């Protein structure tokens, strides 16, 4: 454990230094950047930045700033890896030093997002988002950094769980537990529910918060789970009810029934099945074409 923590702290410092350079470069290029997930959570919610493992840095930038952001990444010797939907991924240092722990020198990836919207299997999770209203300054890694306000952060993290439900990692539930416990202010939870009510995305938020509460009781207010659960289809309840924190990460494939649970229409379900039937070699080819686009 001491070895883990030592490398975690060294890696956290490496990431902080890299982020400072990156954010300074983006600021000089006139690009507004918002830190998502780990690089924000490690400094704000975890007891020590070194206790939150990270393999990538997620940044939200406006679509108009992508070209400038890519030039900054290229100047920092990052190279494009893949493109998908609203995100592009850049990598540096392809050699993995250790698989046993989060080694300080393991590769680091930077994902550029142009939207908070996510693909959740065959469906789409949409966010009502404004840079001015929904973010606040973050002074841990650079003067130009911004992060999501608590209500939107909780909504985003819970939706992230849904998007990775077939291969969910326990750290994603720990993220939700820590953020939820910090939201002691009832106004923040009311804002959270009002925002989700406005777009009808309850089914994406419910599973993550339900499992977080199962992992660490008294983390999520019962009235919040009740409200989300009342607007979540029974088929999703059946899947979530069978999961425990110990069985969140599937070592093998999930059943088709579980993967189709997010479909919001017969058409989205058929679209998912059609994609699943595409031979693997063609999916790999699509990945290579996405890389070639850079």
PDB file of C-alpha atoms in Angstrom:
ATOM      1  CA  UNK A   1       0.000   0.000   0.000  1.00  0.00           C
ATOM      2  CA  UNK A   2       2.887   2.350   0.755  1.00  0.00           C
ATOM      3  CA  UNK A   3       4.275   1.608  -2.719  1.00  0.00           C
ATOM      4  CA  UNK A   4       0.898   2.367  -4.271  1.00  0.00           C
ATOM      5  CA  UNK A   5       0.575   5.648  -2.396  1.00  0.00           C
ATOM      6  CA  UNK A   6       4.130   6.732  -3.183  1.00  0.00           C
ATOM      7  CA  UNK A   7       3.660   6.191  -6.919  1.00  0.00           C
ATOM      8  CA  UNK A   8       0.184   7.687  -6.737  1.00  0.00           C
ATOM      9  CA  UNK A   9       1.613  10.895  -5.280  1.00  0.00           C
ATOM     10  CA  UNK A  10       4.446  11.017  -7.814  1.00  0.00           C
ATOM     11  CA  UNK A  11       1.972  10.466 -10.632  1.00  0.00           C
ATOM     12  CA  UNK A  12      -0.410  13.108  -9.259  1.00  0.00           C
ATOM     13  CA  UNK A  13       2.434  15.635  -9.221  1.00  0.00           C
ATOM     14  CA  UNK A  14       3.420  14.652 -12.761  1.00  0.00           C
ATOM     15  CA  UNK A  15      -0.174  15.170 -13.894  1.00  0.00           C
ATOM     16  CA  UNK A  16      -0.466  18.494 -12.067  1.00  0.00           C
ATOM     17  CA  UNK A  17       2.718  19.770 -13.724  1.00  0.00           C
ATOM     18  CA  UNK A  18       1.578  18.605 -17.152  1.00  0.00           C
ATOM     19  CA  UNK A  19      -1.847  20.146 -16.679  1.00  0.00           C
ATOM     20  CA  UNK A  20      -0.343  23.484 -15.703  1.00  0.00           C
ATOM     21  CA  UNK A  21       1.647  23.549 -18.948  1.00  0.00           C
ATOM     22  CA  UNK A  22      -1.338  22.410 -20.995  1.00  0.00           C
ATOM     23  CA  UNK A  23      -3.749  24.898 -19.479  1.00  0.00           C
ATOM     24  CA  UNK A  24      -1.269  27.737 -19.882  1.00  0.00           C
ATOM     25  CA  UNK A  25      -0.952  26.796 -23.544  1.00  0.00           C
ATOM     26  CA  UNK A  26      -4.717  26.650 -24.013  1.00  0.00           C
ATOM     27  CA  UNK A  27      -5.130  29.963 -22.228  1.00  0.00           C
ATOM     28  CA  UNK A  28      -2.565  31.575 -24.545  1.00  0.00           C
ATOM     29  CA  UNK A  29      -4.478  30.128 -27.510  1.00  0.00           C
ATOM     30  CA  UNK A  30      -7.741  31.589 -26.186  1.00  0.00           C
ATOM     31  CA  UNK A  31      -9.336  28.198 -25.481  1.00  0.00           C
ATOM     32  CA  UNK A  32     -11.585  27.785 -22.414  1.00  0.00           C
ATOM     33  CA  UNK A  33     -10.948  24.420 -20.740  1.00  0.00           C
ATOM     34  CA  UNK A  34     -12.997  22.583 -18.113  1.00  0.00           C
ATOM     35  CA  UNK A  35     -11.484  19.699 -16.145  1.00  0.00           C
ATOM     36  CA  UNK A  36     -13.690  16.618 -15.961  1.00  0.00           C
ATOM     37  CA  UNK A  37     -13.563  13.686 -13.547  1.00  0.00           C
ATOM     38  CA  UNK A  38     -10.226  12.530 -12.093  1.00  0.00           C
ATOM     39  CA  UNK A  39      -8.008  15.578 -12.394  1.00  0.00           C
ATOM     40  CA  UNK A  40     -10.679  17.603 -10.586  1.00  0.00           C
ATOM     41  CA  UNK A  41     -11.831  14.949  -8.113  1.00  0.00           C
ATOM     42  CA  UNK A  42      -8.315  13.997  -6.969  1.00  0.00           C
ATOM     43  CA  UNK A  43      -7.664  17.485  -5.573  1.00  0.00           C
ATOM     44  CA  UNK A  44     -11.170  18.354  -4.364  1.00  0.00           C
ATOM     45  CA  UNK A  45     -12.728  15.185  -2.973  1.00  0.00           C
ATOM     46  CA  UNK A  46     -10.075  12.547  -2.255  1.00  0.00           C
ATOM     47  CA  UNK A  47      -8.036  12.638   0.982  1.00  0.00           C
ATOM     48  CA  UNK A  48      -4.814  12.829  -1.051  1.00  0.00           C
ATOM     49  CA  UNK A  49      -4.438  13.417  -4.817  1.00  0.00           C
ATOM     50  CA  UNK A  50      -2.271  10.307  -4.939  1.00  0.00           C
ATOM     51  CA  UNK A  51      -5.144   8.087  -3.824  1.00  0.00           C
ATOM     52  CA  UNK A  52      -7.165   8.656  -7.014  1.00  0.00           C
ATOM     53  CA  UNK A  53      -5.704   6.549  -9.873  1.00  0.00           C
ATOM     54  CA  UNK A  54      -5.766   8.144 -13.323  1.00  0.00           C
ATOM     55  CA  UNK A  55      -4.855   6.837 -16.752  1.00  0.00           C
ATOM     56  CA  UNK A  56      -6.179   9.850 -18.619  1.00  0.00           C
ATOM     57  CA  UNK A  57      -7.060  13.527 -18.331  1.00  0.00           C
ATOM     58  CA  UNK A  58     -10.487  14.585 -19.555  1.00  0.00           C
ATOM     59  CA  UNK A  59     -10.839  18.151 -20.813  1.00  0.00           C
ATOM     60  CA  UNK A  60     -13.959  19.841 -22.110  1.00  0.00           C
ATOM     61  CA  UNK A  61     -13.240  22.483 -24.764  1.00  0.00           C
ATOM     62  CA  UNK A  62     -15.546  24.323 -27.164  1.00  0.00           C
ATOM     63  CA  UNK A  63     -15.779  22.837 -30.653  1.00  0.00           C
ATOM     64  CA  UNK A  64     -14.375  26.091 -32.022  1.00  0.00           C
ATOM     65  CA  UNK A  65     -11.232  25.600 -29.946  1.00  0.00           C
ATOM     66  CA  UNK A  66     -10.386  22.014 -30.921  1.00  0.00           C
ATOM     67  CA  UNK A  67      -7.928  22.919 -33.690  1.00  0.00           C
ATOM     68  CA  UNK A  68      -6.007  25.255 -31.376  1.00  0.00           C
ATOM     69  CA  UNK A  69      -6.072  22.676 -28.558  1.00  0.00           C
ATOM     70  CA  UNK A  70      -4.686  20.010 -30.907  1.00  0.00           C
ATOM     71  CA  UNK A  71      -1.797  22.303 -31.852  1.00  0.00           C
ATOM     72  CA  UNK A  72      -0.983  22.767 -28.171  1.00  0.00           C
ATOM     73  CA  UNK A  73      -1.047  18.998 -27.600  1.00  0.00           C
ATOM     74  CA  UNK A  74       1.142  18.399 -30.645  1.00  0.00           C
ATOM     75  CA  UNK A  75       3.682  20.919 -29.335  1.00  0.00           C
ATOM     76  CA  UNK A  76       3.734  18.941 -26.066  1.00  0.00           C
ATOM     77  CA  UNK A  77       4.585  15.759 -28.033  1.00  0.00           C
ATOM     78  CA  UNK A  78       1.183  14.131 -27.672  1.00  0.00           C
ATOM     79  CA  UNK A  79       0.008  12.144 -30.681  1.00  0.00           C
ATOM     80  CA  UNK A  80      -3.584  11.374 -31.800  1.00  0.00           C
ATOM     81  CA  UNK A  81      -4.923   7.941 -30.934  1.00  0.00           C
ATOM     82  CA  UNK A  82      -8.633   7.802 -31.770  1.00  0.00           C
ATOM     83  CA  UNK A  83     -11.717   9.884 -32.435  1.00  0.00           C
ATOM     84  CA  UNK A  84     -15.262   9.045 -31.433  1.00  0.00           C
ATOM     85  CA  UNK A  85     -18.401  11.149 -31.227  1.00  0.00           C
ATOM     86  CA  UNK A  86     -17.668  14.281 -29.210  1.00  0.00           C
ATOM     87  CA  UNK A  87     -14.140  13.288 -28.163  1.00  0.00           C
ATOM     88  CA  UNK A  88     -10.622  12.807 -29.492  1.00  0.00           C
ATOM     89  CA  UNK A  89      -7.847  11.049 -27.599  1.00  0.00           C
ATOM     90  CA  UNK A  90      -4.144  11.922 -27.491  1.00  0.00           C
ATOM     91  CA  UNK A  91      -1.371   9.800 -26.006  1.00  0.00           C
ATOM     92  CA  UNK A  92       2.195  10.245 -24.809  1.00  0.00           C
ATOM     93  CA  UNK A  93       4.692   7.612 -23.754  1.00  0.00           C
ATOM     94  CA  UNK A  94       3.241   4.324 -25.096  1.00  0.00           C
ATOM     95  CA  UNK A  95       5.422   2.056 -22.930  1.00  0.00           C
ATOM     96  CA  UNK A  96       3.667   0.619 -19.862  1.00  0.00           C
ATOM     97  CA  UNK A  97       6.064   0.383 -16.919  1.00  0.00           C
ATOM     98  CA  UNK A  98       3.861  -1.591 -14.512  1.00  0.00           C
ATOM     99  CA  UNK A  99       0.502  -3.336 -14.501  1.00  0.00           C
ATOM    100  CA  UNK A 100       0.694  -4.087 -10.772  1.00  0.00           C
ATOM    101  CA  UNK A 101       0.035  -0.515  -9.659  1.00  0.00           C
ATOM    102  CA  UNK A 102      -0.490   2.966 -11.053  1.00  0.00           C
ATOM    103  CA  UNK A 103       3.199   3.577 -11.743  1.00  0.00           C
ATOM    104  CA  UNK A 104       4.254   7.206 -11.868  1.00  0.00           C
ATOM    105  CA  UNK A 105       5.720   6.713 -15.361  1.00  0.00           C
ATOM    106  CA  UNK A 106       2.874   4.763 -16.935  1.00  0.00           C
ATOM    107  CA  UNK A 107       1.477   6.322 -20.142  1.00  0.00           C
ATOM    108  CA  UNK A 108      -0.940   9.200 -19.851  1.00  0.00           C
ATOM    109  CA  UNK A 109      -3.765   9.939 -22.242  1.00  0.00           C
ATOM    110  CA  UNK A 110      -5.612  13.206 -22.777  1.00  0.00           C
ATOM    111  CA  UNK A 111      -9.198  13.107 -24.015  1.00  0.00           C
ATOM    112  CA  UNK A 112     -10.561  16.287 -25.584  1.00  0.00           C
ATOM    113  CA  UNK A 113     -14.345  16.522 -25.259  1.00  0.00           C
ATOM    114  CA  UNK A 114     -16.442  19.071 -27.126  1.00  0.00           C
ATOM    115  CA  UNK A 115     -19.664  18.199 -25.298  1.00  0.00           C
ATOM    116  CA  UNK A 116     -20.840  16.631 -22.054  1.00  0.00           C
ATOM    117  CA  UNK A 117     -23.307  14.530 -24.052  1.00  0.00           C
ATOM    118  CA  UNK A 118     -22.547  10.801 -23.948  1.00  0.00           C
ATOM    119  CA  UNK A 119     -23.399   7.705 -25.903  1.00  0.00           C
ATOM    120  CA  UNK A 120     -24.959   5.135 -23.588  1.00  0.00           C
ATOM    121  CA  UNK A 121     -25.005   1.979 -25.677  1.00  0.00           C
ATOM    122  CA  UNK A 122     -27.720   2.588 -28.278  1.00  0.00           C
ATOM    123  CA  UNK A 123     -29.052   5.773 -26.646  1.00  0.00           C
ATOM    124  CA  UNK A 124     -27.799   9.306 -26.009  1.00  0.00           C
ATOM    125  CA  UNK A 125     -27.510  11.143 -22.704  1.00  0.00           C
ATOM    126  CA  UNK A 126     -27.938  14.887 -23.174  1.00  0.00           C
ATOM    127  CA  UNK A 127     -26.881  17.706 -20.863  1.00  0.00           C
ATOM    128  CA  UNK A 128     -28.147  21.230 -20.465  1.00  0.00           C
ATOM    129  CA  UNK A 129     -24.817  23.017 -20.028  1.00  0.00           C
ATOM    130  CA  UNK A 130     -23.443  26.549 -19.927  1.00  0.00           C
ATOM    131  CA  UNK A 131     -19.775  27.427 -19.333  1.00  0.00           C
ATOM    132  CA  UNK A 132     -20.627  30.604 -17.447  1.00  0.00           C
ATOM    133  CA  UNK A 133     -23.398  29.181 -15.256  1.00  0.00           C
ATOM    134  CA  UNK A 134     -22.206  25.625 -14.671  1.00  0.00           C
ATOM    135  CA  UNK A 135     -18.477  25.966 -13.961  1.00  0.00           C
ATOM    136  CA  UNK A 136     -16.298  27.629 -11.337  1.00  0.00           C
ATOM    137  CA  UNK A 137     -12.577  28.498 -11.253  1.00  0.00           C
ATOM    138  CA  UNK A 138     -10.189  25.784 -10.056  1.00  0.00           C
ATOM    139  CA  UNK A 139      -6.846  26.939  -8.665  1.00  0.00           C
ATOM    140  CA  UNK A 140      -5.033  23.636  -8.064  1.00  0.00           C
ATOM    141  CA  UNK A 141      -3.475  23.200 -11.503  1.00  0.00           C
ATOM    142  CA  UNK A 142      -3.498  26.589 -13.193  1.00  0.00           C
ATOM    143  CA  UNK A 143      -5.230  29.917 -13.141  1.00  0.00           C
ATOM    144  CA  UNK A 144      -7.219  29.213 -16.314  1.00  0.00           C
ATOM    145  CA  UNK A 145      -8.785  25.927 -15.168  1.00  0.00           C
ATOM    146  CA  UNK A 146     -12.493  25.557 -14.500  1.00  0.00           C
ATOM    147  CA  UNK A 147     -14.542  22.636 -13.138  1.00  0.00           C
ATOM    148  CA  UNK A 148     -18.195  21.622 -13.027  1.00  0.00           C
ATOM    149  CA  UNK A 149     -20.363  22.840 -10.159  1.00  0.00           C
ATOM    150  CA  UNK A 150     -21.490  20.071  -7.739  1.00  0.00           C
ATOM    151  CA  UNK A 151     -25.008  19.463  -9.116  1.00  0.00           C
ATOM    152  CA  UNK A 152     -23.834  19.093 -12.707  1.00  0.00           C
ATOM    153  CA  UNK A 153     -20.748  17.144 -11.611  1.00  0.00           C
ATOM    154  CA  UNK A 154     -22.928  14.572  -9.843  1.00  0.00           C
ATOM    155  CA  UNK A 155     -25.190  14.321 -12.872  1.00  0.00           C
ATOM    156  CA  UNK A 156     -22.197  13.866 -15.191  1.00  0.00           C
ATOM    157  CA  UNK A 157     -20.499  11.234 -12.994  1.00  0.00           C
ATOM    158  CA  UNK A 158     -23.680   9.213 -12.587  1.00  0.00           C
ATOM    159  CA  UNK A 159     -24.239   9.258 -16.345  1.00  0.00           C
ATOM    160  CA  UNK A 160     -20.625   8.191 -16.826  1.00  0.00           C
ATOM    161  CA  UNK A 161     -21.451   5.086 -14.781  1.00  0.00           C
ATOM    162  CA  UNK A 162     -24.327   4.287 -17.126  1.00  0.00           C
ATOM    163  CA  UNK A 163     -22.092   4.760 -20.178  1.00  0.00           C
ATOM    164  CA  UNK A 164     -19.605   2.224 -18.779  1.00  0.00           C
ATOM    165  CA  UNK A 165     -22.104  -0.069 -17.095  1.00  0.00           C
ATOM    166  CA  UNK A 166     -20.896  -3.139 -18.994  1.00  0.00           C
ATOM    167  CA  UNK A 167     -17.323  -2.594 -17.748  1.00  0.00           C
ATOM    168  CA  UNK A 168     -17.810  -0.454 -14.652  1.00  0.00           C
ATOM    169  CA  UNK A 169     -14.833   0.132 -12.374  1.00  0.00           C
ATOM    170  CA  UNK A 170     -15.234   0.442  -8.620  1.00  0.00           C
ATOM    171  CA  UNK A 171     -13.415   3.800  -8.588  1.00  0.00           C
ATOM    172  CA  UNK A 172     -16.339   5.300 -10.513  1.00  0.00           C
ATOM    173  CA  UNK A 173     -18.638   4.457  -7.602  1.00  0.00           C
ATOM    174  CA  UNK A 174     -16.100   5.805  -5.105  1.00  0.00           C
ATOM    175  CA  UNK A 175     -16.099   9.073  -7.089  1.00  0.00           C
ATOM    176  CA  UNK A 176     -19.873   9.281  -6.704  1.00  0.00           C
ATOM    177  CA  UNK A 177     -19.764   8.431  -3.004  1.00  0.00           C
ATOM    178  CA  UNK A 178     -17.268  11.199  -2.223  1.00  0.00           C
ATOM    179  CA  UNK A 179     -19.016  13.823  -4.344  1.00  0.00           C
ATOM    180  CA  UNK A 180     -22.440  12.870  -2.970  1.00  0.00           C
ATOM    181  CA  UNK A 181     -21.258  13.056   0.638  1.00  0.00           C
ATOM    182  CA  UNK A 182     -19.857  16.518  -0.030  1.00  0.00           C
ATOM    183  CA  UNK A 183     -23.269  17.690  -1.301  1.00  0.00           C
ATOM    184  CA  UNK A 184     -24.758  18.140   2.149  1.00  0.00           C
ATOM    185  CA  UNK A 185     -26.497  21.289   0.973  1.00  0.00           C
ATOM    186  CA  UNK A 186     -30.083  20.401   0.094  1.00  0.00           C
ATOM    187  CA  UNK A 187     -30.134  23.169  -2.514  1.00  0.00           C
ATOM    188  CA  UNK A 188     -27.487  21.328  -4.541  1.00  0.00           C
ATOM    189  CA  UNK A 189     -29.553  18.129  -4.578  1.00  0.00           C
ATOM    190  CA  UNK A 190     -32.685  20.079  -5.525  1.00  0.00           C
ATOM    191  CA  UNK A 191     -30.795  21.664  -8.404  1.00  0.00           C
ATOM    192  CA  UNK A 192     -29.554  18.224  -9.415  1.00  0.00           C
ATOM    193  CA  UNK A 193     -33.087  16.831  -9.633  1.00  0.00           C
ATOM    194  CA  UNK A 194     -34.481  19.925 -11.340  1.00  0.00           C
ATOM    195  CA  UNK A 195     -31.802  19.732 -14.021  1.00  0.00           C
ATOM    196  CA  UNK A 196     -32.501  16.065 -14.702  1.00  0.00           C
ATOM    197  CA  UNK A 197     -36.268  16.619 -14.647  1.00  0.00           C
ATOM    198  CA  UNK A 198     -35.779  19.270 -17.310  1.00  0.00           C
ATOM    199  CA  UNK A 199     -34.347  16.811 -19.836  1.00  0.00           C
ATOM    200  CA  UNK A 200     -35.821  13.527 -18.572  1.00  0.00           C
ATOM    201  CA  UNK A 201     -32.526  11.680 -18.073  1.00  0.00           C
ATOM    202  CA  UNK A 202     -33.430   9.880 -14.838  1.00  0.00           C
ATOM    203  CA  UNK A 203     -32.652   6.399 -16.155  1.00  0.00           C
ATOM    204  CA  UNK A 204     -29.002   7.316 -16.738  1.00  0.00           C
ATOM    205  CA  UNK A 205     -28.493   8.881 -13.305  1.00  0.00           C
ATOM    206  CA  UNK A 206     -30.264   6.281 -11.155  1.00  0.00           C
ATOM    207  CA  UNK A 207     -27.980   3.186 -11.513  1.00  0.00           C
ATOM    208  CA  UNK A 208     -24.748   4.899 -10.474  1.00  0.00           C
ATOM    209  CA  UNK A 209     -26.238   6.615  -7.437  1.00  0.00           C
ATOM    210  CA  UNK A 210     -28.102   3.442  -6.401  1.00  0.00           C
ATOM    211  CA  UNK A 211     -24.875   1.418  -6.514  1.00  0.00           C
ATOM    212  CA  UNK A 212     -22.925   4.184  -4.751  1.00  0.00           C
ATOM    213  CA  UNK A 213     -25.471   4.100  -1.931  1.00  0.00           C
ATOM    214  CA  UNK A 214     -25.176   0.315  -1.835  1.00  0.00           C
ATOM    215  CA  UNK A 215     -21.391   0.633  -1.531  1.00  0.00           C
ATOM    216  CA  UNK A 216     -21.467   3.335   1.169  1.00  0.00           C
ATOM    217  CA  UNK A 217     -24.870   3.730   2.874  1.00  0.00           C
ATOM    218  CA  UNK A 218     -26.078   7.243   3.758  1.00  0.00           C
ATOM    219  CA  UNK A 219     -24.191   8.800   0.855  1.00  0.00           C
ATOM    220  CA  UNK A 220     -27.221   9.651  -1.292  1.00  0.00           C
ATOM    221  CA  UNK A 221     -30.409  11.149   0.212  1.00  0.00           C
ATOM    222  CA  UNK A 222     -33.234   8.567   0.067  1.00  0.00           C
ATOM    223  CA  UNK A 223     -35.630  11.085  -1.476  1.00  0.00           C
ATOM    224  CA  UNK A 224     -33.204  11.584  -4.368  1.00  0.00           C
ATOM    225  CA  UNK A 225     -33.012   7.858  -5.100  1.00  0.00           C
ATOM    226  CA  UNK A 226     -36.786   7.554  -4.738  1.00  0.00           C
ATOM    227  CA  UNK A 227     -37.418  10.362  -7.221  1.00  0.00           C
ATOM    228  CA  UNK A 228     -34.946   8.991  -9.763  1.00  0.00           C
ATOM    229  CA  UNK A 229     -36.239   5.465  -9.293  1.00  0.00           C
ATOM    230  CA  UNK A 230     -39.835   6.480  -9.915  1.00  0.00           C
ATOM    231  CA  UNK A 231     -38.837   7.781 -13.348  1.00  0.00           C
ATOM    232  CA  UNK A 232     -36.590   4.846 -14.249  1.00  0.00           C
ATOM    233  CA  UNK A 233     -37.989   1.921 -16.304  1.00  0.00           C
ATOM    234  CA  UNK A 234     -38.545  -1.385 -14.530  1.00  0.00           C
ATOM    235  CA  UNK A 235     -36.116  -3.175 -16.864  1.00  0.00           C
ATOM    236  CA  UNK A 236     -33.281  -1.002 -15.542  1.00  0.00           C
ATOM    237  CA  UNK A 237     -34.333  -1.623 -11.935  1.00  0.00           C
ATOM    238  CA  UNK A 238     -34.144  -5.378 -12.574  1.00  0.00           C
ATOM    239  CA  UNK A 239     -30.586  -5.105 -13.869  1.00  0.00           C
ATOM    240  CA  UNK A 240     -29.421  -2.764 -11.091  1.00  0.00           C
ATOM    241  CA  UNK A 241     -31.060  -4.901  -8.399  1.00  0.00           C
ATOM    242  CA  UNK A 242     -28.900  -7.844  -9.469  1.00  0.00           C
ATOM    243  CA  UNK A 243     -25.663  -5.855  -9.239  1.00  0.00           C
ATOM    244  CA  UNK A 244     -23.558  -5.320  -6.144  1.00  0.00           C
ATOM    245  CA  UNK A 245     -20.431  -3.162  -5.721  1.00  0.00           C
ATOM    246  CA  UNK A 246     -18.415  -6.401  -5.798  1.00  0.00           C
ATOM    247  CA  UNK A 247     -19.840  -7.418  -9.176  1.00  0.00           C
ATOM    248  CA  UNK A 248     -19.860  -4.062 -10.953  1.00  0.00           C
ATOM    249  CA  UNK A 249     -16.810  -4.745 -13.096  1.00  0.00           C
ATOM    250  CA  UNK A 250     -17.559  -7.576 -15.489  1.00  0.00           C
ATOM    251  CA  UNK A 251     -14.450  -9.584 -16.329  1.00  0.00           C
ATOM    252  CA  UNK A 252     -16.265 -11.085 -19.281  1.00  0.00           C
ATOM    253  CA  UNK A 253     -18.945  -9.799 -21.618  1.00  0.00           C
ATOM    254  CA  UNK A 254     -22.319  -8.593 -20.380  1.00  0.00           C
ATOM    255  CA  UNK A 255     -25.480 -10.222 -21.656  1.00  0.00           C
ATOM    256  CA  UNK A 256     -27.300  -8.717 -24.624  1.00  0.00           C
ATOM    257  CA  UNK A 257     -30.257  -8.115 -22.321  1.00  0.00           C
ATOM    258  CA  UNK A 258     -28.102  -5.954 -20.051  1.00  0.00           C
ATOM    259  CA  UNK A 259     -26.627  -4.028 -22.960  1.00  0.00           C
ATOM    260  CA  UNK A 260     -30.060  -3.358 -24.462  1.00  0.00           C
ATOM    261  CA  UNK A 261     -31.384  -2.029 -21.175  1.00  0.00           C
ATOM    262  CA  UNK A 262     -30.602   1.570 -22.188  1.00  0.00           C
ATOM    263  CA  UNK A 263     -32.504   1.477 -25.470  1.00  0.00           C
ATOM    264  CA  UNK A 264     -35.185   4.179 -25.417  1.00  0.00           C
ATOM    265  CA  UNK A 265     -36.993   2.946 -28.531  1.00  0.00           C
ATOM    266  CA  UNK A 266     -37.233  -0.182 -30.722  1.00  0.00           C
ATOM    267  CA  UNK A 267     -35.129   1.639 -33.312  1.00  0.00           C
ATOM    268  CA  UNK A 268     -32.236   2.335 -30.906  1.00  0.00           C
ATOM    269  CA  UNK A 269     -32.309  -1.318 -29.840  1.00  0.00           C
ATOM    270  CA  UNK A 270     -32.139  -2.501 -33.440  1.00  0.00           C
ATOM    271  CA  UNK A 271     -29.304  -0.071 -34.131  1.00  0.00           C
ATOM    272  CA  UNK A 272     -27.304  -1.509 -31.244  1.00  0.00           C
ATOM    273  CA  UNK A 273     -27.862  -5.081 -32.458  1.00  0.00           C
ATOM    274  CA  UNK A 274     -26.818  -4.093 -35.992  1.00  0.00           C
ATOM    275  CA  UNK A 275     -23.554  -2.591 -34.715  1.00  0.00           C
ATOM    276  CA  UNK A 276     -22.898  -5.639 -32.515  1.00  0.00           C
ATOM    277  CA  UNK A 277     -23.249  -7.909 -35.558  1.00  0.00           C
ATOM    278  CA  UNK A 278     -20.535  -6.057 -37.479  1.00  0.00           C
ATOM    279  CA  UNK A 279     -17.454  -8.322 -37.612  1.00  0.00           C
ATOM    280  CA  UNK A 280     -14.717  -7.300 -35.190  1.00  0.00           C
ATOM    281  CA  UNK A 281     -12.198  -6.755 -38.000  1.00  0.00           C
ATOM    282  CA  UNK A 282     -14.454  -4.084 -39.500  1.00  0.00           C
ATOM    283  CA  UNK A 283     -14.783  -2.330 -36.138  1.00  0.00           C
ATOM    284  CA  UNK A 284     -10.980  -2.340 -35.849  1.00  0.00           C
ATOM    285  CA  UNK A 285     -10.780  -0.883 -39.378  1.00  0.00           C
ATOM    286  CA  UNK A 286     -13.155   1.907 -38.356  1.00  0.00           C
ATOM    287  CA  UNK A 287     -10.880   2.643 -35.391  1.00  0.00           C
ATOM    288  CA  UNK A 288      -7.856   2.868 -37.727  1.00  0.00           C
ATOM    289  CA  UNK A 289      -9.731   5.162 -40.095  1.00  0.00           C
ATOM    290  CA  UNK A 290     -10.603   7.424 -37.150  1.00  0.00           C
ATOM    291  CA  UNK A 291      -6.893   7.643 -36.307  1.00  0.00           C
ATOM    292  CA  UNK A 292      -5.989   8.322 -39.946  1.00  0.00           C
ATOM    293  CA  UNK A 293      -8.338  11.326 -39.951  1.00  0.00           C
ATOM    294  CA  UNK A 294      -5.844  13.202 -37.794  1.00  0.00           C
TER     295      UNK A 294
END
